[in-house]
Tab-separated table of C-alpha atoms in Angstrom:
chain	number	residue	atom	x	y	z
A	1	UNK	CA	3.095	-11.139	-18.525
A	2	UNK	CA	1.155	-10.781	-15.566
A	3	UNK	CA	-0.189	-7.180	-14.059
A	4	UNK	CA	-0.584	-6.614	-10.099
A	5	UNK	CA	-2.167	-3.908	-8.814
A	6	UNK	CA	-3.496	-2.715	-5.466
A	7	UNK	CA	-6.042	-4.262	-3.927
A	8	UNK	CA	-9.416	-2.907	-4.598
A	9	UNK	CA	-10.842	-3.370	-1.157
A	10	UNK	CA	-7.533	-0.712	-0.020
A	11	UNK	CA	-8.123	1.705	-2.624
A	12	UNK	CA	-11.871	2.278	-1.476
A	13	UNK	CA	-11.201	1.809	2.259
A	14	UNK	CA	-8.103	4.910	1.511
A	15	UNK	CA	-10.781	6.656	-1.033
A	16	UNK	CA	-13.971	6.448	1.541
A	17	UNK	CA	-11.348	7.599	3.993
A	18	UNK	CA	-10.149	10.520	2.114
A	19	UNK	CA	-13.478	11.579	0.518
A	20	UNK	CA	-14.863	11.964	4.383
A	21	UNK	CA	-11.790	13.551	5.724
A	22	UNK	CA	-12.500	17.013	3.073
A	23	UNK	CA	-16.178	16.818	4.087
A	24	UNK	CA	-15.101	17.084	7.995
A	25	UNK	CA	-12.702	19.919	6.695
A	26	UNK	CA	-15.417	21.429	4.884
A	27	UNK	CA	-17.684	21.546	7.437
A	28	UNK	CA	-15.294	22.915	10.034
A	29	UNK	CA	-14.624	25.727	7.899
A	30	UNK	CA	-18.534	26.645	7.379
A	31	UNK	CA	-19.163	25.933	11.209
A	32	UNK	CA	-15.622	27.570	12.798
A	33	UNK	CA	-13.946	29.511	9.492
A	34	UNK	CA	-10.716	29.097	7.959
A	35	UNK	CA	-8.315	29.649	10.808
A	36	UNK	CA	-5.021	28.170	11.983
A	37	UNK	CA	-6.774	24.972	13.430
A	38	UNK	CA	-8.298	24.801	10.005
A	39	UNK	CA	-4.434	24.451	8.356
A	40	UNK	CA	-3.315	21.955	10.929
A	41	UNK	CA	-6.641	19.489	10.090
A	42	UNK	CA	-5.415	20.157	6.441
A	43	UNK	CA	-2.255	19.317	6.607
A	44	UNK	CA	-3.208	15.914	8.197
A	45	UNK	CA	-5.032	14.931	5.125
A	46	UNK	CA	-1.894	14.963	3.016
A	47	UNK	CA	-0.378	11.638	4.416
A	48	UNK	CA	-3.982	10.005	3.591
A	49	UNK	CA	-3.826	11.320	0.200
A	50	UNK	CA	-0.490	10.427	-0.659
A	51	UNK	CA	-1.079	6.585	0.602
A	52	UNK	CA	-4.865	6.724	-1.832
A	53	UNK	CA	-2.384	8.208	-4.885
A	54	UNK	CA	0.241	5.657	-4.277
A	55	UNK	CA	-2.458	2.798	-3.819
A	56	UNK	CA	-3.945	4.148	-7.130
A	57	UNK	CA	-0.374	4.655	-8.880
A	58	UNK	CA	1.235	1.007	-7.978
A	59	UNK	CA	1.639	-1.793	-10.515
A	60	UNK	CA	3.886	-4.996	-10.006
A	61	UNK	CA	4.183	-6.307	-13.352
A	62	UNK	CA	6.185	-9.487	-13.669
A	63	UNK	CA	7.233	-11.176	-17.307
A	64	UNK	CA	9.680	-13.607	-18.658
A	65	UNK	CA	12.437	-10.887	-18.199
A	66	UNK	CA	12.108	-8.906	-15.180
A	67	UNK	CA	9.632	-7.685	-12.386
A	68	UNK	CA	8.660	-4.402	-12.660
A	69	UNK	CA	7.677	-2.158	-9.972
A	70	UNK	CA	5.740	1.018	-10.145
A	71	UNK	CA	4.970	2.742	-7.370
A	72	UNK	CA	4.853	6.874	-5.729
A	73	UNK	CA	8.160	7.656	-5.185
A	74	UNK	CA	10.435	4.789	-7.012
A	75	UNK	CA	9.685	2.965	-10.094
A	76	UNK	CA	12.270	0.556	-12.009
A	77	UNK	CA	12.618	-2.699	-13.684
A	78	UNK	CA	14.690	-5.444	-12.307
A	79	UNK	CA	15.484	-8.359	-14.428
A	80	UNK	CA	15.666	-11.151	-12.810
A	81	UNK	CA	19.278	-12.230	-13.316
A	82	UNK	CA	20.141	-8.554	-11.684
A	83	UNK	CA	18.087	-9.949	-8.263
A	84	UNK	CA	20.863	-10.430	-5.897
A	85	UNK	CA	18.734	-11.269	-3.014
A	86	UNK	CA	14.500	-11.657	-2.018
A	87	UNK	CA	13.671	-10.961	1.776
A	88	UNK	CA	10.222	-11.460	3.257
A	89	UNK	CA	8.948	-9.443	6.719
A	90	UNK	CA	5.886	-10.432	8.100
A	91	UNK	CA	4.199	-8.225	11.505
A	92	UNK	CA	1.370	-6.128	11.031
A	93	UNK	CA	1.839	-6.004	7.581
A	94	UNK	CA	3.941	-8.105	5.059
A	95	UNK	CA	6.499	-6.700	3.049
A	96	UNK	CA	8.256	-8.409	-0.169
A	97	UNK	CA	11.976	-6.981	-0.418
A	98	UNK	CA	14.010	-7.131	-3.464
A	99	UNK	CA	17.532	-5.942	-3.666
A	100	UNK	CA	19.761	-5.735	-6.614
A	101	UNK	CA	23.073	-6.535	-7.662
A	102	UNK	CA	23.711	-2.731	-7.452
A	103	UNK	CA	22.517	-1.869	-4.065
A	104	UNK	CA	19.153	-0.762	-5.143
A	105	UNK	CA	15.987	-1.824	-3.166
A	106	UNK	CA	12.279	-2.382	-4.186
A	107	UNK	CA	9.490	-2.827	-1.653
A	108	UNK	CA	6.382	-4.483	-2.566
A	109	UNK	CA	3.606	-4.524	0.179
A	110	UNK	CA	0.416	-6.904	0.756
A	111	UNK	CA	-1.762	-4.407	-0.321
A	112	UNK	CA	-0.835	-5.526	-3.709
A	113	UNK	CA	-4.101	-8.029	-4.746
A	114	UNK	CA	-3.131	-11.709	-5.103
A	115	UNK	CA	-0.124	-10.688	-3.370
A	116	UNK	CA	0.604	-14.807	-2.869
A	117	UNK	CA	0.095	-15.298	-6.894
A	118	UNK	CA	2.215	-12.423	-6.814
A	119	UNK	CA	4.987	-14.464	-4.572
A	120	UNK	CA	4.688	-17.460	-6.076
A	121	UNK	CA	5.287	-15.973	-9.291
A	122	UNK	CA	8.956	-14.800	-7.873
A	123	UNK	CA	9.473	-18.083	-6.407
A	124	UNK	CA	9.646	-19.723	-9.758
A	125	UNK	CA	11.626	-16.952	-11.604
A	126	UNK	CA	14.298	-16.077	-8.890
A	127	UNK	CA	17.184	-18.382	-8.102
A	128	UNK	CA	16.609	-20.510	-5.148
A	129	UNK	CA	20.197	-19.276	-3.588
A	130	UNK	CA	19.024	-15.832	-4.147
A	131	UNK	CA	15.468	-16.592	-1.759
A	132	UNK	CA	14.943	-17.083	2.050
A	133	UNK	CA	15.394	-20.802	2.754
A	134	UNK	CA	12.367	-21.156	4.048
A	135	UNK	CA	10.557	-19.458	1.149
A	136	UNK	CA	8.298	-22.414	0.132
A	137	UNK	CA	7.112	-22.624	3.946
A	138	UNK	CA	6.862	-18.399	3.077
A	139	UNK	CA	4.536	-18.821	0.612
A	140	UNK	CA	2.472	-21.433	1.530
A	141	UNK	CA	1.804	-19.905	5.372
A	142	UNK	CA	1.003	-16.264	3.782
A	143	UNK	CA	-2.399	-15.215	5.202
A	144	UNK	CA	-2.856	-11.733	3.785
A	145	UNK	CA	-2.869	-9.157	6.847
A	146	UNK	CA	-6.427	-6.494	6.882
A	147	UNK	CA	-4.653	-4.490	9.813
A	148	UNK	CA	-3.953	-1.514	7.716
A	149	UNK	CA	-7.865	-2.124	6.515
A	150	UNK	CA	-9.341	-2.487	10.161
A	151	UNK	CA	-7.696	0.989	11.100
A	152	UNK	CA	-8.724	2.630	8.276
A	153	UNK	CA	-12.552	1.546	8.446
A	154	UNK	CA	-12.170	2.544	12.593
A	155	UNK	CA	-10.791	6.201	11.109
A	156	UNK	CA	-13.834	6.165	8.870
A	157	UNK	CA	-16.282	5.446	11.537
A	158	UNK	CA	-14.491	8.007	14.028
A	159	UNK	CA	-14.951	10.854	10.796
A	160	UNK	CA	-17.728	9.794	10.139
A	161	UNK	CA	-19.690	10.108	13.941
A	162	UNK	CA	-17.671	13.908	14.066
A	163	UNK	CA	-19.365	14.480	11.083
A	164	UNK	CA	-22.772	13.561	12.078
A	165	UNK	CA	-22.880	15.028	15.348
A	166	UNK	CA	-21.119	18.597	14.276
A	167	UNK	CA	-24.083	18.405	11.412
A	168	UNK	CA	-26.846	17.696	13.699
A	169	UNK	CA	-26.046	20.171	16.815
């Protein structure tokens, strides 16, 4: 049995992220007050939070009978004859698809760490019909994607300068 869980270098980027994003909202309330402005910029920290819980909350765990996926908002356990099909999609970020003999869908990002491991692991347990044909060349071409990561650390910066310059003046 092998555990998967999300990278560690996401969860701090998303934590750093977070933990910076209620110090800007606490210092616009001491500076301006709690207003309406102040419940907009707090509602926009609830998308961040959610992706930081979900980060913290996922867990691919794959074994001889099944893959199972834990995540936010859908968990389940799939064994592997029940695997009708395996799609890959790879743009800004790559996602691992796996649909089931009864319609139901799991999606399993790259922030997952050793997200390769991770596909190669599927590779060998899944019937070859059942994967992309070109799953080998999938694999072996997967370059894991720090998009998400690069945006994140630029939000961090941007919070991060507000901060300092609403502190200083």
């Amino acid at each position: 049995m092998k555990d998967y869980r999300s990278s560690p270098l996401y969860v701090a980027t998303y934590a750093v992220l977070t933990l910076l994003y209620f110090v800007f909202l606490g210092s616009v309330a001491v500076k301006y007050g709690v207003n309406i402005n102040f419940f907009v910029l707090a509602i926009l920290v609830i998308p961040v939070l959610l992706r930081l819980v979900a980060l913290l909350k996922r867990k691919v765990v794959v074994s001889d009978d099944g893959i199972e996926i834990r995540d936010l908002f859908k968990s389940g356990f799939v064994k592997w004859d029940d695997i009708e099909s395996v799609g890959f999609s790879s743009r800004r970020r790559t996602f691992l698809f796996i649909v089931t003999k009864d319609k139901n869908g799991y999606l399993i990002d790259d922030s997952v760490e050793n997200f390769k491991e991770l596909l190669e692991e599927i590779g060998k347990r899944v019937d070859r019909n059942k994967l992309p044909e070109n799953w080998q060349d999938i694999v072996n071409s997967y370059k894991p994607s720090y998009g998400g990561i690069a945006l994140v650390v630029l939000a961090v910066l941007v919070i991060g300068y507000v901060i300092l310059k609403s502190l200083s003046g």
